[in-house]
PDB file of C-alpha atoms in Angstrom:
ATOM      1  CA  UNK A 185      14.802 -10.575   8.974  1.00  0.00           C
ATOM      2  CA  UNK A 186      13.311  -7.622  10.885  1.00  0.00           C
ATOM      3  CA  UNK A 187      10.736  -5.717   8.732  1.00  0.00           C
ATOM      4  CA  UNK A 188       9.329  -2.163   9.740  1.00  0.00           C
ATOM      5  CA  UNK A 189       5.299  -1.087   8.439  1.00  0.00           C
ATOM      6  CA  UNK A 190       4.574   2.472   8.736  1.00  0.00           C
ATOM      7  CA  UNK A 191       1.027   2.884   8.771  1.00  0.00           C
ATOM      8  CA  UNK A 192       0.583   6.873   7.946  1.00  0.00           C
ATOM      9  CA  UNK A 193      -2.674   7.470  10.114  1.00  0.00           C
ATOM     10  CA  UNK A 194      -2.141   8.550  13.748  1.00  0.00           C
ATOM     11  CA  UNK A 195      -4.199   7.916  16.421  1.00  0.00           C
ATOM     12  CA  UNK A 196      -4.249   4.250  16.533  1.00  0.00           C
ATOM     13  CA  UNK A 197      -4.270   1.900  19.628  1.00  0.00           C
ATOM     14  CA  UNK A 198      -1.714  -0.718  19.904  1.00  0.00           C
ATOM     15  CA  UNK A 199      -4.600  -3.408  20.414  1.00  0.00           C
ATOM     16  CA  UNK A 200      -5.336  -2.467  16.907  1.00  0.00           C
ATOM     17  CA  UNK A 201      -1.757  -2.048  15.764  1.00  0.00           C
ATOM     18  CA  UNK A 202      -0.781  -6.014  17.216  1.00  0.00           C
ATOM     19  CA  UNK A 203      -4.271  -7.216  14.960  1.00  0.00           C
ATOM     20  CA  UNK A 204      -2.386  -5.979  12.137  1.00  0.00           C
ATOM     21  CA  UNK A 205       1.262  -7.352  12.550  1.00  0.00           C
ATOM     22  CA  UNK A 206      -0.170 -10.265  13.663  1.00  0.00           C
ATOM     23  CA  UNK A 207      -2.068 -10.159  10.028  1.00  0.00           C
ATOM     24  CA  UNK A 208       0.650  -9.168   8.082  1.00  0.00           C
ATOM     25  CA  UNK A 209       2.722 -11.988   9.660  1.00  0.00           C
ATOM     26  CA  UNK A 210       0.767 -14.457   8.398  1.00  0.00           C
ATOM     27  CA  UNK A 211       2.108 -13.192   4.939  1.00  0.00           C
ATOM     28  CA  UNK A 212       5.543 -13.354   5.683  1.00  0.00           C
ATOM     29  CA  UNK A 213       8.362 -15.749   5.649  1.00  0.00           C
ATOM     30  CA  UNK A 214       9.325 -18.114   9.111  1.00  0.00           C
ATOM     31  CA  UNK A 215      11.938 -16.123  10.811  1.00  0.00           C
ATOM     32  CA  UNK A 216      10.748 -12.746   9.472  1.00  0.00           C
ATOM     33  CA  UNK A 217       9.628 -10.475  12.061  1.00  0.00           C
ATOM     34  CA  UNK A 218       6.814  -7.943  11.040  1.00  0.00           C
ATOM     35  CA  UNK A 219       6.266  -4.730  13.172  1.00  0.00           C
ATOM     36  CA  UNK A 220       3.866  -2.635  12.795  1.00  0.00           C
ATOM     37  CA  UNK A 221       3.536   1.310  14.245  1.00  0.00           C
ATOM     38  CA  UNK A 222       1.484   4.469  13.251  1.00  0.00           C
ATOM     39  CA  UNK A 223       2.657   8.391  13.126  1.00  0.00           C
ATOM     40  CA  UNK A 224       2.641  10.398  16.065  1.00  0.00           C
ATOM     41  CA  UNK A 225       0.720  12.946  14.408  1.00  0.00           C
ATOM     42  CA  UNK A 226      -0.827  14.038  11.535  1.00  0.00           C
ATOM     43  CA  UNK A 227      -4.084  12.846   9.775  1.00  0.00           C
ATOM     44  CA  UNK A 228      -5.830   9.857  10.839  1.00  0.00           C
ATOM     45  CA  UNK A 229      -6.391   8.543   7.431  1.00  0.00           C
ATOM     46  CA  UNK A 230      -5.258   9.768   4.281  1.00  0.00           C
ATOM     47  CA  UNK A 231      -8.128  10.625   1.816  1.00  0.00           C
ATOM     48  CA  UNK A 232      -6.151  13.385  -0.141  1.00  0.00           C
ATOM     49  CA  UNK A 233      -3.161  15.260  -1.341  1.00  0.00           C
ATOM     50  CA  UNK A 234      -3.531  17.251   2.004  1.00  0.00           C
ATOM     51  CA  UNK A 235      -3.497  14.391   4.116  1.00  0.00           C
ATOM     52  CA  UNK A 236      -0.535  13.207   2.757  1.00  0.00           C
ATOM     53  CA  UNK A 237       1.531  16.171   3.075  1.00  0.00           C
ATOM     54  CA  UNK A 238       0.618  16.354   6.846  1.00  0.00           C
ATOM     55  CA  UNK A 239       1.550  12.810   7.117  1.00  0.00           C
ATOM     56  CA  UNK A 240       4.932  12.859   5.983  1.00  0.00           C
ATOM     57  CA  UNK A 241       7.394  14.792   8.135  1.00  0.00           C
ATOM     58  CA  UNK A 242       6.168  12.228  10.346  1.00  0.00           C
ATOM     59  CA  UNK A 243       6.515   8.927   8.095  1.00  0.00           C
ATOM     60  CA  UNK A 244      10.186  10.399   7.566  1.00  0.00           C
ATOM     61  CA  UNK A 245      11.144  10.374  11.429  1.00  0.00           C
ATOM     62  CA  UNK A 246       9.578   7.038  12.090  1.00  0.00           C
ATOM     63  CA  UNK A 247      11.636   5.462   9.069  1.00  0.00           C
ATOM     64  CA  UNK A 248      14.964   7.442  10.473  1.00  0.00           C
ATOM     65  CA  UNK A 249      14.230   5.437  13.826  1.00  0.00           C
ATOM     66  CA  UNK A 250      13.552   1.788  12.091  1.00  0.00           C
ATOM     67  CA  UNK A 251      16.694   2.223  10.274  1.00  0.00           C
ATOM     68  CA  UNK A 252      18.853   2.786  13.650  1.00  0.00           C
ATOM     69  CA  UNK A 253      16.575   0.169  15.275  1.00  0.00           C
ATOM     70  CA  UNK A 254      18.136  -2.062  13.080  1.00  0.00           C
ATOM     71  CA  UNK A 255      15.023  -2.942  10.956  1.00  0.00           C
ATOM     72  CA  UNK A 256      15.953  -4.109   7.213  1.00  0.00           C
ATOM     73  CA  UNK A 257      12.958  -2.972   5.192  1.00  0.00           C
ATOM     74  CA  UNK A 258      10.530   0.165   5.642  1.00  0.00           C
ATOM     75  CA  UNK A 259       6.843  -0.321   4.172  1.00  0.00           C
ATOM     76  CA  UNK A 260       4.996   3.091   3.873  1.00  0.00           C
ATOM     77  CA  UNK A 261       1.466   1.008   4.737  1.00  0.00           C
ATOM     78  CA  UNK A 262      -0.850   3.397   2.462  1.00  0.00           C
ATOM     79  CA  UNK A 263      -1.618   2.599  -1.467  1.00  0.00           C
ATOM     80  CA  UNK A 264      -0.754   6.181  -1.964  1.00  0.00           C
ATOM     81  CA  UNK A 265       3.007   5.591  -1.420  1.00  0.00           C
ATOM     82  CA  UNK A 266       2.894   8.981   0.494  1.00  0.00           C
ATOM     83  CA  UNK A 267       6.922   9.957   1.246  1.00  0.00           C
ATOM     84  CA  UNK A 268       8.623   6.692  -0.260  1.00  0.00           C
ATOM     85  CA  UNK A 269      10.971   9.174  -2.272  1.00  0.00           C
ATOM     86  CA  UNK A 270      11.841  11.611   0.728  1.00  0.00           C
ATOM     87  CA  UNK A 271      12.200   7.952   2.988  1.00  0.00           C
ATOM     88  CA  UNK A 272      14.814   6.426   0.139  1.00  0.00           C
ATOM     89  CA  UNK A 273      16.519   9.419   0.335  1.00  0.00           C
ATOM     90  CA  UNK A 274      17.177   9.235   4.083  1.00  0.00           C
ATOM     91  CA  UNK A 275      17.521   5.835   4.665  1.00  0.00           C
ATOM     92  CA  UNK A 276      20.111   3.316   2.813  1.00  0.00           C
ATOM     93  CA  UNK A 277      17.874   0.344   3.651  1.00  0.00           C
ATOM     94  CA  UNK A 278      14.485  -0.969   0.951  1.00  0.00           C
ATOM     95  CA  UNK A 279      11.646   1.382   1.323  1.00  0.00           C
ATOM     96  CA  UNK A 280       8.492  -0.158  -0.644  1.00  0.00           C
ATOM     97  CA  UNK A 281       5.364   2.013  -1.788  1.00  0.00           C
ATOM     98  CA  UNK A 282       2.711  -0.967  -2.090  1.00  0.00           C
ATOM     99  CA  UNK A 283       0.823   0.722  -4.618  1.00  0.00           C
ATOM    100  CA  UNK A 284       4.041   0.949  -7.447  1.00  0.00           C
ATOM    101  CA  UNK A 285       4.668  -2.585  -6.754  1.00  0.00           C
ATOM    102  CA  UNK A 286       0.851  -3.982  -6.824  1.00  0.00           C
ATOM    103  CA  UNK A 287       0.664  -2.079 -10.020  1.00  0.00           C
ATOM    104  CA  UNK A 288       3.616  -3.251 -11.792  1.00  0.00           C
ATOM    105  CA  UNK A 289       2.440  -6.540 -10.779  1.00  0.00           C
ATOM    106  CA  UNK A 290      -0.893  -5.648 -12.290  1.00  0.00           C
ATOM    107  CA  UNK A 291       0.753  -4.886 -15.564  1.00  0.00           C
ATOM    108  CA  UNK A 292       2.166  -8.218 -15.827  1.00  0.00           C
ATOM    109  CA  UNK A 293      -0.476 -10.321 -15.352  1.00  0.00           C
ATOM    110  CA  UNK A 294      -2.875  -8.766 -17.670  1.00  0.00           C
ATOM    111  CA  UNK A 295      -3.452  -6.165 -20.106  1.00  0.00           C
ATOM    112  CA  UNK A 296      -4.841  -3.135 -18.515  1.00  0.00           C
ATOM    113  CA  UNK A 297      -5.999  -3.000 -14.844  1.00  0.00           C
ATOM    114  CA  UNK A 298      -8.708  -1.421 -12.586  1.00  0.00           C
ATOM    115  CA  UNK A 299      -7.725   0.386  -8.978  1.00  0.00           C
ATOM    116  CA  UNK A 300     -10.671   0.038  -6.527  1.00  0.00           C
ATOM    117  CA  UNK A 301     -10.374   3.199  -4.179  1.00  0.00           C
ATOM    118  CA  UNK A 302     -12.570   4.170  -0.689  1.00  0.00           C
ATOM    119  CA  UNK A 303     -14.555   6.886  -1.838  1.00  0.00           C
ATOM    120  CA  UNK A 304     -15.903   9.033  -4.927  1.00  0.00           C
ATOM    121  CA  UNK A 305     -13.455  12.033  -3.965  1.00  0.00           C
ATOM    122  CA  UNK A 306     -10.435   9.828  -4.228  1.00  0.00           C
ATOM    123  CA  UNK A 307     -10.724   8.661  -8.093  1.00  0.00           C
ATOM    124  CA  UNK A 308      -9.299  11.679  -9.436  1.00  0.00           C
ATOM    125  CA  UNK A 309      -6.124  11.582  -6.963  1.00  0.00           C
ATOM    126  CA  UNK A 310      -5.862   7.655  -7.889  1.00  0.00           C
ATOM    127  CA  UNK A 311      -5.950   7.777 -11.733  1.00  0.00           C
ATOM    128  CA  UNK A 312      -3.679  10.524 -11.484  1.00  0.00           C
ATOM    129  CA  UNK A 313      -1.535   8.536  -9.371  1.00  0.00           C
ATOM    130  CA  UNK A 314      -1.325   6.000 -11.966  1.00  0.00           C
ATOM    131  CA  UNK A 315       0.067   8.784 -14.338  1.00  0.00           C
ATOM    132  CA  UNK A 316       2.573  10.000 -12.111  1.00  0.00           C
ATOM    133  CA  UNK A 317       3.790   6.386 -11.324  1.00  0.00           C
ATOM    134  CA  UNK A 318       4.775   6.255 -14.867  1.00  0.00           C
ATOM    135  CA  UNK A 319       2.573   3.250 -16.370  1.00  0.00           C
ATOM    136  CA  UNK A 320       0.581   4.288 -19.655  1.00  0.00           C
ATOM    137  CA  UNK A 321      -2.592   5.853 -20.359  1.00  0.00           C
ATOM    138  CA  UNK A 322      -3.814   2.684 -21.992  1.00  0.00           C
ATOM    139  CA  UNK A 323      -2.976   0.385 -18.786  1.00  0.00           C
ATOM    140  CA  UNK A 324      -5.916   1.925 -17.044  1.00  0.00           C
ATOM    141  CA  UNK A 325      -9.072   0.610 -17.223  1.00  0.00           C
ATOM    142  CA  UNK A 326     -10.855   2.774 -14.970  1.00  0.00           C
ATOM    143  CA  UNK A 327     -10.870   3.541 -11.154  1.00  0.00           C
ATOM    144  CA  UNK A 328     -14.249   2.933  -9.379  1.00  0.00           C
ATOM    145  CA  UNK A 329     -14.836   3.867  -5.586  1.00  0.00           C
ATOM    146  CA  UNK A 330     -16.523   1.382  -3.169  1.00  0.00           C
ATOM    147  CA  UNK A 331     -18.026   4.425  -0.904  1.00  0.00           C
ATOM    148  CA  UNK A 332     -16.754   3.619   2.524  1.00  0.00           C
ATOM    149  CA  UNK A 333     -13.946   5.820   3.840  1.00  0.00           C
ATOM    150  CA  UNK A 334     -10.434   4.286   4.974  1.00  0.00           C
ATOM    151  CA  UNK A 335     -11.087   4.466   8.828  1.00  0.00           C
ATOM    152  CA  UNK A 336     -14.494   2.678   8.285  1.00  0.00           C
ATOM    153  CA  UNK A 337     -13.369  -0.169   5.673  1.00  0.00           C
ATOM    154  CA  UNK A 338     -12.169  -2.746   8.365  1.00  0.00           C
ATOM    155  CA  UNK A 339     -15.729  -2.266  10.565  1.00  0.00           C
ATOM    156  CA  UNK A 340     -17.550  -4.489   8.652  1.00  0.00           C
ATOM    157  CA  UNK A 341     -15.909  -6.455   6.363  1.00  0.00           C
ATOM    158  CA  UNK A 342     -18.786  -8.367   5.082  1.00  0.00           C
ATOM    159  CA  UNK A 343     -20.259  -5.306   3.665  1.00  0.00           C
ATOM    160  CA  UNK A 344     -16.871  -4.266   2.564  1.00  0.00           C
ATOM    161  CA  UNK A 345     -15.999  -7.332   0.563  1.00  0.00           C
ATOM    162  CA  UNK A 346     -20.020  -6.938  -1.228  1.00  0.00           C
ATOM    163  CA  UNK A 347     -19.340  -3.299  -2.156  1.00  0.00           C
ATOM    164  CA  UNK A 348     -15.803  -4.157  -3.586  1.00  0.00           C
ATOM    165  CA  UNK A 349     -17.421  -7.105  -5.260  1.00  0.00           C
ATOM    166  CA  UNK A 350     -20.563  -4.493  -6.927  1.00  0.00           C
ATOM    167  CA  UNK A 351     -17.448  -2.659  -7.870  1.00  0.00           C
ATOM    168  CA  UNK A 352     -15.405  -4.910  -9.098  1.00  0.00           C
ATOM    169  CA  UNK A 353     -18.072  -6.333 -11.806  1.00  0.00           C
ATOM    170  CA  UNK A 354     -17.953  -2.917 -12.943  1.00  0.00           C
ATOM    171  CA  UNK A 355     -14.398  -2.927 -13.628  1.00  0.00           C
ATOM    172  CA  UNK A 356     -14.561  -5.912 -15.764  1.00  0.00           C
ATOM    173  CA  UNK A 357     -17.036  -4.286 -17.564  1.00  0.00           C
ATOM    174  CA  UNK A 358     -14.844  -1.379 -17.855  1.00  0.00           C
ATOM    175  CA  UNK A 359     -12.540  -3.628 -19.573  1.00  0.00           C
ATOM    176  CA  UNK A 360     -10.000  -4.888 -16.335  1.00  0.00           C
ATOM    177  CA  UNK A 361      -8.016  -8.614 -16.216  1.00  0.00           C
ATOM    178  CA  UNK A 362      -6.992  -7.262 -12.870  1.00  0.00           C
ATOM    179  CA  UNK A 363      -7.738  -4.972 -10.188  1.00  0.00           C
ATOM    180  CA  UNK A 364      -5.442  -3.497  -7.549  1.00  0.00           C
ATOM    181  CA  UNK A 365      -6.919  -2.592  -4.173  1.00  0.00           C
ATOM    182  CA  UNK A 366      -5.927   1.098  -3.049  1.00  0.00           C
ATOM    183  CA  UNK A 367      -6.531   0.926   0.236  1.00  0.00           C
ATOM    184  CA  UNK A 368      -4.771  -1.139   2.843  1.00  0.00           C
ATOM    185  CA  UNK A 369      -7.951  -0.985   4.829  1.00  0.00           C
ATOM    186  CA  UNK A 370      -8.409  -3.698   2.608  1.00  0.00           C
ATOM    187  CA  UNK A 371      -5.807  -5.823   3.378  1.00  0.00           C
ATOM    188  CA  UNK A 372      -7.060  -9.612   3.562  1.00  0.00           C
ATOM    189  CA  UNK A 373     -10.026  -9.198   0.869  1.00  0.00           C
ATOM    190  CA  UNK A 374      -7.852  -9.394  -1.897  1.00  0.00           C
ATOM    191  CA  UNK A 375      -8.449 -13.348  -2.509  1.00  0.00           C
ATOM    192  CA  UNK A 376     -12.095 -13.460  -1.405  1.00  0.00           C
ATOM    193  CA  UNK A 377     -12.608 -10.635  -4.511  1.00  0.00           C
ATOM    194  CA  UNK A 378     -10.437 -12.772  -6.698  1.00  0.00           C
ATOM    195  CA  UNK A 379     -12.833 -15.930  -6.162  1.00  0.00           C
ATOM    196  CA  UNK A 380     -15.805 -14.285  -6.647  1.00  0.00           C
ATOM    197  CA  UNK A 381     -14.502 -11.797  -9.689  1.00  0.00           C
ATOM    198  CA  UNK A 382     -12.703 -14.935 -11.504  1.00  0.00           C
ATOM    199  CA  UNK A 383      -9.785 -12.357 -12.461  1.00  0.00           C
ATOM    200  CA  UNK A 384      -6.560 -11.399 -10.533  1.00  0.00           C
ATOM    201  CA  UNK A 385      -6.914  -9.197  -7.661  1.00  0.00           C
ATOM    202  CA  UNK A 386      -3.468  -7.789  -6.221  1.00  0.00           C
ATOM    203  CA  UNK A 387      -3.826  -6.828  -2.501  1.00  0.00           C
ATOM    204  CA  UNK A 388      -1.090  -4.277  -1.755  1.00  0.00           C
ATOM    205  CA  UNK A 389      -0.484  -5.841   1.727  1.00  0.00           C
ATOM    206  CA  UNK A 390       0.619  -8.981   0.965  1.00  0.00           C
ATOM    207  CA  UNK A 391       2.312  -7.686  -2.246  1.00  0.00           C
ATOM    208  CA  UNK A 392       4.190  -5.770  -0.073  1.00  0.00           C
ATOM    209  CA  UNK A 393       5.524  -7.925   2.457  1.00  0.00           C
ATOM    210  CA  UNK A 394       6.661 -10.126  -0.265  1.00  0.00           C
ATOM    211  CA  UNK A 395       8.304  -8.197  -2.164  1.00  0.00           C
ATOM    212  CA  UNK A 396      10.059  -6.599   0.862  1.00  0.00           C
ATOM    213  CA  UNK A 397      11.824  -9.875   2.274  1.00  0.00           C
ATOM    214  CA  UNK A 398      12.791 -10.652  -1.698  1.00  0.00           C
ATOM    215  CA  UNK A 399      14.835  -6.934  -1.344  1.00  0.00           C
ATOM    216  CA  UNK A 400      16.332  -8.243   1.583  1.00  0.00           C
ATOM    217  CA  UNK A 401      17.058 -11.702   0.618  1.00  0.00           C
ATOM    218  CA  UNK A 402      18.253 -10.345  -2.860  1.00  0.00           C
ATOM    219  CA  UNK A 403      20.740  -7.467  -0.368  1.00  0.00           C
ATOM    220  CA  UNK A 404      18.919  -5.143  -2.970  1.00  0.00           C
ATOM    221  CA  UNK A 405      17.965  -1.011  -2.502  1.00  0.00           C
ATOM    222  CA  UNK A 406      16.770   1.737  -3.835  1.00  0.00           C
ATOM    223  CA  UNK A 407      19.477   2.787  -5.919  1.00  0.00           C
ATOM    224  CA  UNK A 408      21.585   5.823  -4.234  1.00  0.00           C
ATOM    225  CA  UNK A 409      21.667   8.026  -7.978  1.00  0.00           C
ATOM    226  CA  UNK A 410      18.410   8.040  -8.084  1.00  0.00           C
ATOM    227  CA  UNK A 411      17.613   8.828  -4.713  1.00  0.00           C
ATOM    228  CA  UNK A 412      20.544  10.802  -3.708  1.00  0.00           C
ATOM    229  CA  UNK A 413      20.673  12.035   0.024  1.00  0.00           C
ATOM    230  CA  UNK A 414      19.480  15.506   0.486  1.00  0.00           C
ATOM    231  CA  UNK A 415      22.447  18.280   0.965  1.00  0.00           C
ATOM    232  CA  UNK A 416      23.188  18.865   4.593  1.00  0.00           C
TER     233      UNK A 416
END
C-alpha cells in the first residue's frame, strides 16, 4: 500500500521531510509505504485563510502527480484540511483532511470536545472551522491556543508538550472529554497529553494514517456525486 502526505508549507528540506515519513511510518501498517513531500510554493506554514488559499493550487498539482505515481491515498498534512474538496474532485483515489476525521472521532468518544490551536489569531478560524465541518454548536467546548506558531512547534518539544498541557487543563475546565490537536506540528504529543490530561487526546497524524490504509483496505472513496469532477 503506497500512501502519499502532502504537507502544505513550502520550503522544507528533505532531511526534515525523511524525519517525518520516517515518523509517520511508525504509525502505519507493515507493508505500507508512507511518503512524505511539501509544495513547491506558497506559504511556509499556514496560520490563516490567506495562507491557505496560496497553498492550494499547489496541494492540487502535487495530489494530480501522486495519483499517476501510483500512490493509493492522498493526506492533505494540515488540521485545516486546506483543498481536500478541490483534491477529491480531481483525483478518484481517498483524499483525507485529518482534522474532519480527528473530529468525528472526537465526537464519538465523548460528549463535546476542545481543539488546541498554535496561536491566539487562529481560534477564530478554528471554531469556525468546526461550524463549517458540520458538527454542532454544542460539540464545542472551546478552542484555546498554546502560543507557539506552526514552524516553531517541533523546536522544542518539551516546552511544546508543557504549553499544550497548561492548555489542555483549561479545556477540561471548559467542559472537554477530549481534545483534538490542530496542528500537525504536533504530531507525536498526542499520547504524552493524554497521560498527563487523563482524557482522550486525538492526534490528527496518526488518525490520519489510520484511517487512510482502512480506505484502502476497505477499496473505499470519496464518493464521485458528491465530489463531481470539475467541467473541462
Amino acid at each position: 500500500m503506497k500512501i502519499k502526505v502532502i504537507i502544505p508549507n513550502s520550503g522544507m528540506n528533505r532531511t526534515t521531510l525523511n524525519e517525518r515519513e520516517k515518523m509517520l511510518s511508525a504509525y502505519a501498517w507493515p507493508g505500507t509505504d508512507i511518503s512524505v513531500d511539501c509544495i513547491d510554493g506558497g506559504p511556509e506554514s499556514i496560520e490563516s485563510s490567506y495562507d491557505e488559499v496560496l497553498a492550494c493550487p499547489y496541494i492540487v498539482d502535487k495530489a494530480i502527480k501522486a495519483e499517476k505515481d501510483g500512490y493509493e491515498a492522498i493526506i492533505i498534512y494540515c488540521g485545516s484540511d486546506p483543498a481536500v474538496s478541490a483534491v477529491r474532485e480531481v483525483v478518484k483515489i481517498p483524499v483525507i483532511g485529518p482534522g474532519k476525521i480527528s473530529k468525528l472521532i472526537a465526537s464519538d468518544l465523548g460528549y463535546k470536545f476542545s481543539v488546541l490551536t498554535v496561536l491566539d489569531s487562529c481560534v477564530v478560524r478554528d471554531r469556525e472551522a468546526v461550524y463549517e465541518k458540520g458538527f454542532e454548536v454544542k460539540k464545542l467546548a472551546s478552542v484555546r491556543a498554546i502560543g507557539i506558531p506552526v514552524s516553531n512547534v517541533r523546536d522544542n518539544l518539551d516546552e511544546s508538550l508543557s504549553a499544550l498541557y497548561q492548555a489542555g487543563k483549561k479545556c477540561i475546565e471548559d467542559g472537554a472529554d477530549c481534545i483534538v490537536l490542530s496542528c500537525l506540528g504536533m504530531a507525536g504529543l498526542g499520547e504524552k497529553l493524554q497521560e498527563a490530561l487523563g482524557i482522550p487526546v486525538i492526534d490528527p497524524a496518526s488518525i490520519a494514517i489510520q484511517y487512510s490504509q482502512m480506505l484502502v483496505k476497505l477499496n473505499l472513496s470519496q464518493s464521485c456525486i458528491a465530489y463531481p469532477s470539475p467541467p473541462e
